CSV table of C-alpha atoms in Angstrom, one decimal:
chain,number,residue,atom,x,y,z
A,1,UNK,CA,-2.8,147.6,60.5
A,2,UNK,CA,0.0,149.8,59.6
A,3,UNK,CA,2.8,148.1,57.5
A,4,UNK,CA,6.5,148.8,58.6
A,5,UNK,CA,9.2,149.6,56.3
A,6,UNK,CA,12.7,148.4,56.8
A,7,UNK,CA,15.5,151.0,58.2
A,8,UNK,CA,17.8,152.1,55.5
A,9,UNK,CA,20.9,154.1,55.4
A,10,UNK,CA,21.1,156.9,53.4
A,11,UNK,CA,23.8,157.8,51.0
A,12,UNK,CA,24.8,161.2,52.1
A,13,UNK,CA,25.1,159.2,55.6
A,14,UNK,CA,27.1,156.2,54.5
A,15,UNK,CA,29.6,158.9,52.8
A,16,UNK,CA,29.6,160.5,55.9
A,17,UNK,CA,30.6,157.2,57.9
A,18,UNK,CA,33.5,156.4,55.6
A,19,UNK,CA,35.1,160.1,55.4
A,20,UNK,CA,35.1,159.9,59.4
A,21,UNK,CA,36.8,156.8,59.4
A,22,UNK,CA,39.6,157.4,56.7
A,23,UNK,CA,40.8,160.9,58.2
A,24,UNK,CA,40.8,158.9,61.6
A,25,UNK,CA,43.3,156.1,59.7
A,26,UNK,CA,45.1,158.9,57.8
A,27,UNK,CA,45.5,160.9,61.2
A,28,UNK,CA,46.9,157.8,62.7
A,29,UNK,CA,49.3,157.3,60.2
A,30,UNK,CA,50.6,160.8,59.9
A,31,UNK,CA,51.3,160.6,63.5
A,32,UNK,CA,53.6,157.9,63.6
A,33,UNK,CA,51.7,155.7,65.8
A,34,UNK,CA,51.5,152.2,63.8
A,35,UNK,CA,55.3,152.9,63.2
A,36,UNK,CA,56.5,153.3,66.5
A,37,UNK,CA,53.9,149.7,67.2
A,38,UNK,CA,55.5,147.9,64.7
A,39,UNK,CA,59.0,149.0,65.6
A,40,UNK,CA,58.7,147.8,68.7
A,41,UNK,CA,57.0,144.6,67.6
A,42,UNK,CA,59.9,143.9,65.8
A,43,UNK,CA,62.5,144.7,68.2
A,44,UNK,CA,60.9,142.4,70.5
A,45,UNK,CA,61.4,139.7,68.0
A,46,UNK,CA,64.6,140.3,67.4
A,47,UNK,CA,65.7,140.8,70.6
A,48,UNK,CA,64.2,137.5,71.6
A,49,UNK,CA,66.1,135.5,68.5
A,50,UNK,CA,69.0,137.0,69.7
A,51,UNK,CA,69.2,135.8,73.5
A,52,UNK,CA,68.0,132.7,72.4
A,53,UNK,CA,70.9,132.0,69.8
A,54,UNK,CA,73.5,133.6,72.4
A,55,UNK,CA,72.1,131.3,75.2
A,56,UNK,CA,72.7,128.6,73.2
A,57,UNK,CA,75.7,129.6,71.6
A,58,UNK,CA,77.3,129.7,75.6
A,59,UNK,CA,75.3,126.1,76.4
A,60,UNK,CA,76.9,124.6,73.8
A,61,UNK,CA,80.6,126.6,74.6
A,62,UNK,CA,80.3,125.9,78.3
A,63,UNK,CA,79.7,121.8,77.4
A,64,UNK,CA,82.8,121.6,75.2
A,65,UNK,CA,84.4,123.9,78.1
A,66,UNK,CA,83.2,121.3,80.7
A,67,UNK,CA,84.3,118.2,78.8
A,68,UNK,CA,88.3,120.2,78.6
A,69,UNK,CA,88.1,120.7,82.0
A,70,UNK,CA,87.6,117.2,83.3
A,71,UNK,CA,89.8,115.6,80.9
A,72,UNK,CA,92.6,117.7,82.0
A,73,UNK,CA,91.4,116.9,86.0
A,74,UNK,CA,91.0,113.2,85.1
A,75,UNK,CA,95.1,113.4,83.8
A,76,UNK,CA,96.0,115.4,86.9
A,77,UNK,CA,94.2,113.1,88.7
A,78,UNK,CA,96.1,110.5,87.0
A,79,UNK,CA,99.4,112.0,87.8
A,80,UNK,CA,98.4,112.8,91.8
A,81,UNK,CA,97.7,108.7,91.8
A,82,UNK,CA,101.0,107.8,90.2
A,83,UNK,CA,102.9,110.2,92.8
A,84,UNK,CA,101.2,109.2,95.6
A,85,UNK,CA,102.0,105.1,94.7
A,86,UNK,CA,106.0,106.5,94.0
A,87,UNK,CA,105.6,108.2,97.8
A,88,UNK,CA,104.1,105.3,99.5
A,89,UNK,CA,106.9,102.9,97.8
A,90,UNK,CA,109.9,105.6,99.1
A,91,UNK,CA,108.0,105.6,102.2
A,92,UNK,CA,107.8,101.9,102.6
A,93,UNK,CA,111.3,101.5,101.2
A,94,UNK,CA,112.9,104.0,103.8
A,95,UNK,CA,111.0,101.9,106.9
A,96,UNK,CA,112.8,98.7,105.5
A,97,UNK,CA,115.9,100.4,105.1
A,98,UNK,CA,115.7,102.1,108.7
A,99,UNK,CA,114.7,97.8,110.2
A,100,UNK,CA,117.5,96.6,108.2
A,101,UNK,CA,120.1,99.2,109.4
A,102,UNK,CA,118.5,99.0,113.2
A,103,UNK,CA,119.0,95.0,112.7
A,104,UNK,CA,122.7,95.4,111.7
A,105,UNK,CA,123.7,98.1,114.6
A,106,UNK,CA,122.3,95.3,116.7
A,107,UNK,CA,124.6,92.7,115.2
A,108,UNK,CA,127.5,94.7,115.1
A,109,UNK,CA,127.0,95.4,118.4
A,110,UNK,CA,126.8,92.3,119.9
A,111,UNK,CA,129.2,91.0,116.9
A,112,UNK,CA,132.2,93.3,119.2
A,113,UNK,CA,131.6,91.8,122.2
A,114,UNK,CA,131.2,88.4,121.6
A,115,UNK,CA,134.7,86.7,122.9
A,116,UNK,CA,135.5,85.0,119.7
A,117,UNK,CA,136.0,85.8,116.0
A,118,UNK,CA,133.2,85.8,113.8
A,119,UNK,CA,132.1,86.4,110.4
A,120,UNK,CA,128.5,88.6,109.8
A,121,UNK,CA,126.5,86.9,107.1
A,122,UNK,CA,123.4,87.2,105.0
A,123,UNK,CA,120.7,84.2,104.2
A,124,UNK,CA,120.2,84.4,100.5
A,125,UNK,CA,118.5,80.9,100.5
A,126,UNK,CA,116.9,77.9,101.7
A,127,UNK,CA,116.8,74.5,100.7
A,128,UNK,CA,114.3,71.8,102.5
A,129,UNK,CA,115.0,69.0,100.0
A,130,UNK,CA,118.5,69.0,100.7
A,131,UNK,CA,120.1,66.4,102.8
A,132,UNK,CA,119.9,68.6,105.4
A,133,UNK,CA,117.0,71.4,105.7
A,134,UNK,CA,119.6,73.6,104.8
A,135,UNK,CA,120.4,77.9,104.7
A,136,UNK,CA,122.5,78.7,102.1
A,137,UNK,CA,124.4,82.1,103.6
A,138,UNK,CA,126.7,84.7,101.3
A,139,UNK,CA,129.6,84.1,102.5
A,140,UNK,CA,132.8,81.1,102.1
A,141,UNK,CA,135.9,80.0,102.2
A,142,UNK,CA,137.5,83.3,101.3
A,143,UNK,CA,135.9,85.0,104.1
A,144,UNK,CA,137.3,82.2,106.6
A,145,UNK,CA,134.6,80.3,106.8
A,146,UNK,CA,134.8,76.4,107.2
A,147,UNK,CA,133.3,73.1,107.9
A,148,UNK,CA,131.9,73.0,111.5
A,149,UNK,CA,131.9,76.2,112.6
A,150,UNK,CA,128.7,77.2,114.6
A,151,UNK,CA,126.7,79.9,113.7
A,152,UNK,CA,124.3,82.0,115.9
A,153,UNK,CA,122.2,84.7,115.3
A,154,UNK,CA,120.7,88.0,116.9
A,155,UNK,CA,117.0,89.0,116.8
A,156,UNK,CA,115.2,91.5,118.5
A,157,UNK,CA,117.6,91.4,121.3
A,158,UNK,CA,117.7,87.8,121.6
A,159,UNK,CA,120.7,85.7,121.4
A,160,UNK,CA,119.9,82.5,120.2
A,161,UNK,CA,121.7,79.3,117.7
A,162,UNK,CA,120.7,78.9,114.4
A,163,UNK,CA,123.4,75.8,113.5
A,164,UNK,CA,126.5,74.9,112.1
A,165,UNK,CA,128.2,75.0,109.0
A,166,UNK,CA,128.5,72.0,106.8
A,167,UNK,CA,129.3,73.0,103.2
A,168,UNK,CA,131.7,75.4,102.5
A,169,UNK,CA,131.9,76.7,99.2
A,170,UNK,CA,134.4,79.7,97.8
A,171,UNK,CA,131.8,82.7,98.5
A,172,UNK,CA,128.7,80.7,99.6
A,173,UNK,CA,128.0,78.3,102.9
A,174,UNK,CA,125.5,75.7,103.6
A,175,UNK,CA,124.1,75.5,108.1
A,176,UNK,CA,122.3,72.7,109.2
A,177,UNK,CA,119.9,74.3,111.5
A,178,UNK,CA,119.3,73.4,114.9
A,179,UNK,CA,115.5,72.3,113.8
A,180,UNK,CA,117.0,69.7,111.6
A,181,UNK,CA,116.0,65.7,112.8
A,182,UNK,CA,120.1,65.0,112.1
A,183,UNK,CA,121.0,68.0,114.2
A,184,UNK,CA,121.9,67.4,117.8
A,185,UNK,CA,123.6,69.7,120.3
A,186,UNK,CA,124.7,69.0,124.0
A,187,UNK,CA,122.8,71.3,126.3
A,188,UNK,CA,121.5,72.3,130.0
A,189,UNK,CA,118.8,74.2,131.7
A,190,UNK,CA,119.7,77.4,132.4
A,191,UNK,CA,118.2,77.3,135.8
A,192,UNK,CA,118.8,73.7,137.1
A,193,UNK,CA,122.1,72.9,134.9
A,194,UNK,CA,120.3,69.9,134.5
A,195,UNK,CA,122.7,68.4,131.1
A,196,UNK,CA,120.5,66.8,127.8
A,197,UNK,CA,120.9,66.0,124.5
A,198,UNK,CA,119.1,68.6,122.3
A,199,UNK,CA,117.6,67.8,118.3
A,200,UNK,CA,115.4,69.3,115.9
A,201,UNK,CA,112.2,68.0,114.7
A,202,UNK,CA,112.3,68.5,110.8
A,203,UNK,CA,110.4,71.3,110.6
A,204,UNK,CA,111.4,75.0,111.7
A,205,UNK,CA,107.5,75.3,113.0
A,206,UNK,CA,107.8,72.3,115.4
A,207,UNK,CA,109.1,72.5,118.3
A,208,UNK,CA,112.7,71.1,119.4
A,209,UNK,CA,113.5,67.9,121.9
A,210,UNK,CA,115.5,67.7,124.6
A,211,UNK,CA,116.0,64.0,126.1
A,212,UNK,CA,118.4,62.1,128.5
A,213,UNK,CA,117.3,64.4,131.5
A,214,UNK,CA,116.4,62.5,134.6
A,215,UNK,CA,112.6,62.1,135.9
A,216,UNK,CA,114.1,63.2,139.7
A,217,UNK,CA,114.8,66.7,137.8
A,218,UNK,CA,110.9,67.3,137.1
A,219,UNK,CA,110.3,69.8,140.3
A,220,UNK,CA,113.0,71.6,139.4
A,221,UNK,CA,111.7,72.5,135.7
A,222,UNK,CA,109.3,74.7,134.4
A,223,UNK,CA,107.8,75.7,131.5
A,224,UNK,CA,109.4,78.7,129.9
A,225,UNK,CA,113.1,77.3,131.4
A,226,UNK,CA,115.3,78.7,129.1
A,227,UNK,CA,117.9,75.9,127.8
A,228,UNK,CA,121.4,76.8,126.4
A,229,UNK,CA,124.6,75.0,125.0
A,230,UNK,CA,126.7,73.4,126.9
A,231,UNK,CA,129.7,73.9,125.9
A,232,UNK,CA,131.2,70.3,126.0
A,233,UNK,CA,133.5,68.6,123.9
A,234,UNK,CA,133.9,72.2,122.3
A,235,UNK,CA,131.7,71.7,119.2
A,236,UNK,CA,130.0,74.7,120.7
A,237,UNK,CA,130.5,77.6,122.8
A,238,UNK,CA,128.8,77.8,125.5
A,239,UNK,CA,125.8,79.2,127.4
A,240,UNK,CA,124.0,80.5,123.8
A,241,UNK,CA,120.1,80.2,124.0
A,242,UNK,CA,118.4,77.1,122.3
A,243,UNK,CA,115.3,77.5,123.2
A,244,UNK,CA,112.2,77.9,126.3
A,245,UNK,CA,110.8,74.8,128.0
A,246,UNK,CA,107.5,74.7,126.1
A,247,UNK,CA,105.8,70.7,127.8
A,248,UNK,CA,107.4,68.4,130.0
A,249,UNK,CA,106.0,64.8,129.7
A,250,UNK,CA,106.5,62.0,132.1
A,251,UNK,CA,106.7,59.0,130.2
A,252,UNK,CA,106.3,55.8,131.8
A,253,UNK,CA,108.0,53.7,130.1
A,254,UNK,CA,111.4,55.9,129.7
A,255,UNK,CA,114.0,57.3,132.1
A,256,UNK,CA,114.0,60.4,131.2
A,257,UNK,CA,111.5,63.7,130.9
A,258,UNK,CA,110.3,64.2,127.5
A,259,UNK,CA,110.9,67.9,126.9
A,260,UNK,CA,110.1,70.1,124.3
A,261,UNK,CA,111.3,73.2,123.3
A,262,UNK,CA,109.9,76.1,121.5
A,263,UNK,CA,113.2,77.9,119.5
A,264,UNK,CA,115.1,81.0,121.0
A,265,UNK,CA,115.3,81.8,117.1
A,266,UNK,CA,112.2,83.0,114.8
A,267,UNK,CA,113.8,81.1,111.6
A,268,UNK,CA,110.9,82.3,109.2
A,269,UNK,CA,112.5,85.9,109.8
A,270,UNK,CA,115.5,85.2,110.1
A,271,UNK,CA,118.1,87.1,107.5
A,272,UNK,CA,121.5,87.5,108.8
A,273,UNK,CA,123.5,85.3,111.1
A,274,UNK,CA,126.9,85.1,112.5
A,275,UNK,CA,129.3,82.5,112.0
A,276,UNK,CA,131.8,81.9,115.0
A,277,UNK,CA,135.5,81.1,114.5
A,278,UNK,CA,135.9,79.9,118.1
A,279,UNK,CA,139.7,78.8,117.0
A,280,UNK,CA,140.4,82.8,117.2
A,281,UNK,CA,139.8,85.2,119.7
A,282,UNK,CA,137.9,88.6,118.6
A,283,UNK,CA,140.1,91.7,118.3
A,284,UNK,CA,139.2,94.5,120.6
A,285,UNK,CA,137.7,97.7,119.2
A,286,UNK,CA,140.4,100.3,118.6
A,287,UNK,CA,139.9,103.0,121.1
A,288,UNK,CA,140.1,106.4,118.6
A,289,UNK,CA,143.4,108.9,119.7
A,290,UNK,CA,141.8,111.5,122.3
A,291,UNK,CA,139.1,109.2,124.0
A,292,UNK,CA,139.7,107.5,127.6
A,293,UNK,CA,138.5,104.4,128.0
A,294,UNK,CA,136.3,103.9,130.7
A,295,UNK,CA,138.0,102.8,134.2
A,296,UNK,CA,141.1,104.4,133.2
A,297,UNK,CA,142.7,107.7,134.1
């Protein structure tokens, strides 16, 4: 049996091995190609640090840029609100101006040609624990105003009575209204001319009474009957509205219809009046120099 002997390297051939291999490093080196690798390895690095601190250097710009921004939208945002509540109170401030003005042209209006003297007022107040439920108006004795006078009022093309005066003071007035329980006014249907005794009920959301009008009369009534002053005795002038035939009840007992009345005036909106000086007739209107009247040549 033959014996093998293990495979050895030689020295000549070892030398050899490592000669090859250092000029193949040396050649590599002396050609630039690890430099050029490792140049680019570290450009790449560097590179990559460098987008990394810009990106964040413009996250963290843009954020503080951001936050600026919507503080300063949140203030103009602020001041648009602000602007927008002056607008809508001009706008709701010109709309009460343009109803008040539109309610005094219709006052003056009628205020000309009404037949008798009167005196516009204002309401400035109410008083439901006086004596009477009383309306306290703005003007008085120095505007001519005085005890008794009736007072009427015109709302949205309505004519209608409101009361009569019982208080006078020097710039101020006090009207018992026609819905008072201690006011009572002579008055007649409109339609009929049948004659009754009108009076309030207390309250200006109840509606008024007419009595002393014959049961015979009931065909000849009917709801919505508009009932006016009568004109007698001259506490009042006459044919102003009270008030629209609301029921008419038949009472056995009584003589007369029970009648209610709902009032020609709205009194919870009620703000100006007119106060009639029926001892004085109205002046007429001054026709201006240049302008025919009508019906004359």
């Amino acid at each position: 049996m033959k014996i093998r002997t293990p495979f050895r390297f030689k020295l000549s051939e070892i030398l050899l091995v490592v000669m090859i291999l250092t000029s193949g490093i040396m050649l590599s080196f002396s050609a630039g190609g690890f430099l050029v690798d490792f140049g680019k390895i570290g450009f790449s690095i560097m590179s990559t640090m460098q987008k990394g601190v810009s990106f964040l250097s413009d996250g963290v710009s843009n954020a503080f840029t951001s936050i600026k921004d919507m503080t300063q939208m949140k203030k103009e945002y602020q001041a648009l609100k602000e602007r927008l509540k002056d607008y809508e109170y001009l706008q709701r401030s010109n709309t009460e101006i343009r109803r008040e003005n539109d309610r005094l042209r219709e006052q003056l209006d009628f205020s000309k040609d009404l037949s008798y003297k009167n005196i516009p007022a204002q309401i400035i107040g109410h008083d439901p624990d006086s004596l009477y439920s009383g309306i306290t108006i703005n003007k008085g004795a120095r505007n001519g105003i005085k005890k008794g006078m009736p007072v009427i009022a015109i709302q949205n093309g309505n004519i209608g009575v409101v009361g009569k005066i019982v208080t006078v003071g020097m710039g101020t007035s006090l009207i018992i209204p026609v819905y008072d329980s201690q006011f009572n006014i002579s008055t007649r249907v409109q339609t009929s001319r049948d004659l009754g005794i009108t009076k309030g009920s207390g309250f200006s959301d109840l509606p008024l009474s007419m009595g002393y009008i014959r049961k015979s009369a009931f065909a000849d009534l009917h709801e919505g009957d508009v009932v006016v002053t009568s004109g007698e005795n001259g506490n009042y002038i006459s044919n102003v509205p009270v008030g629209r035939i609301s029921k008419i009840k038949v009472v056995d007992y009584d003589n007369s219809l029970d009648i209610e009345l709902e009032p020609i005036v709205d009194f919870p909106r009620l703000e100006n009046v007119l106060v009639v000086d029926q001892t004085e007739l109205n002046e007429p209107v001054a026709t201006p120099v240049g302008v025919k009247e009508e019906g004359n040549d």
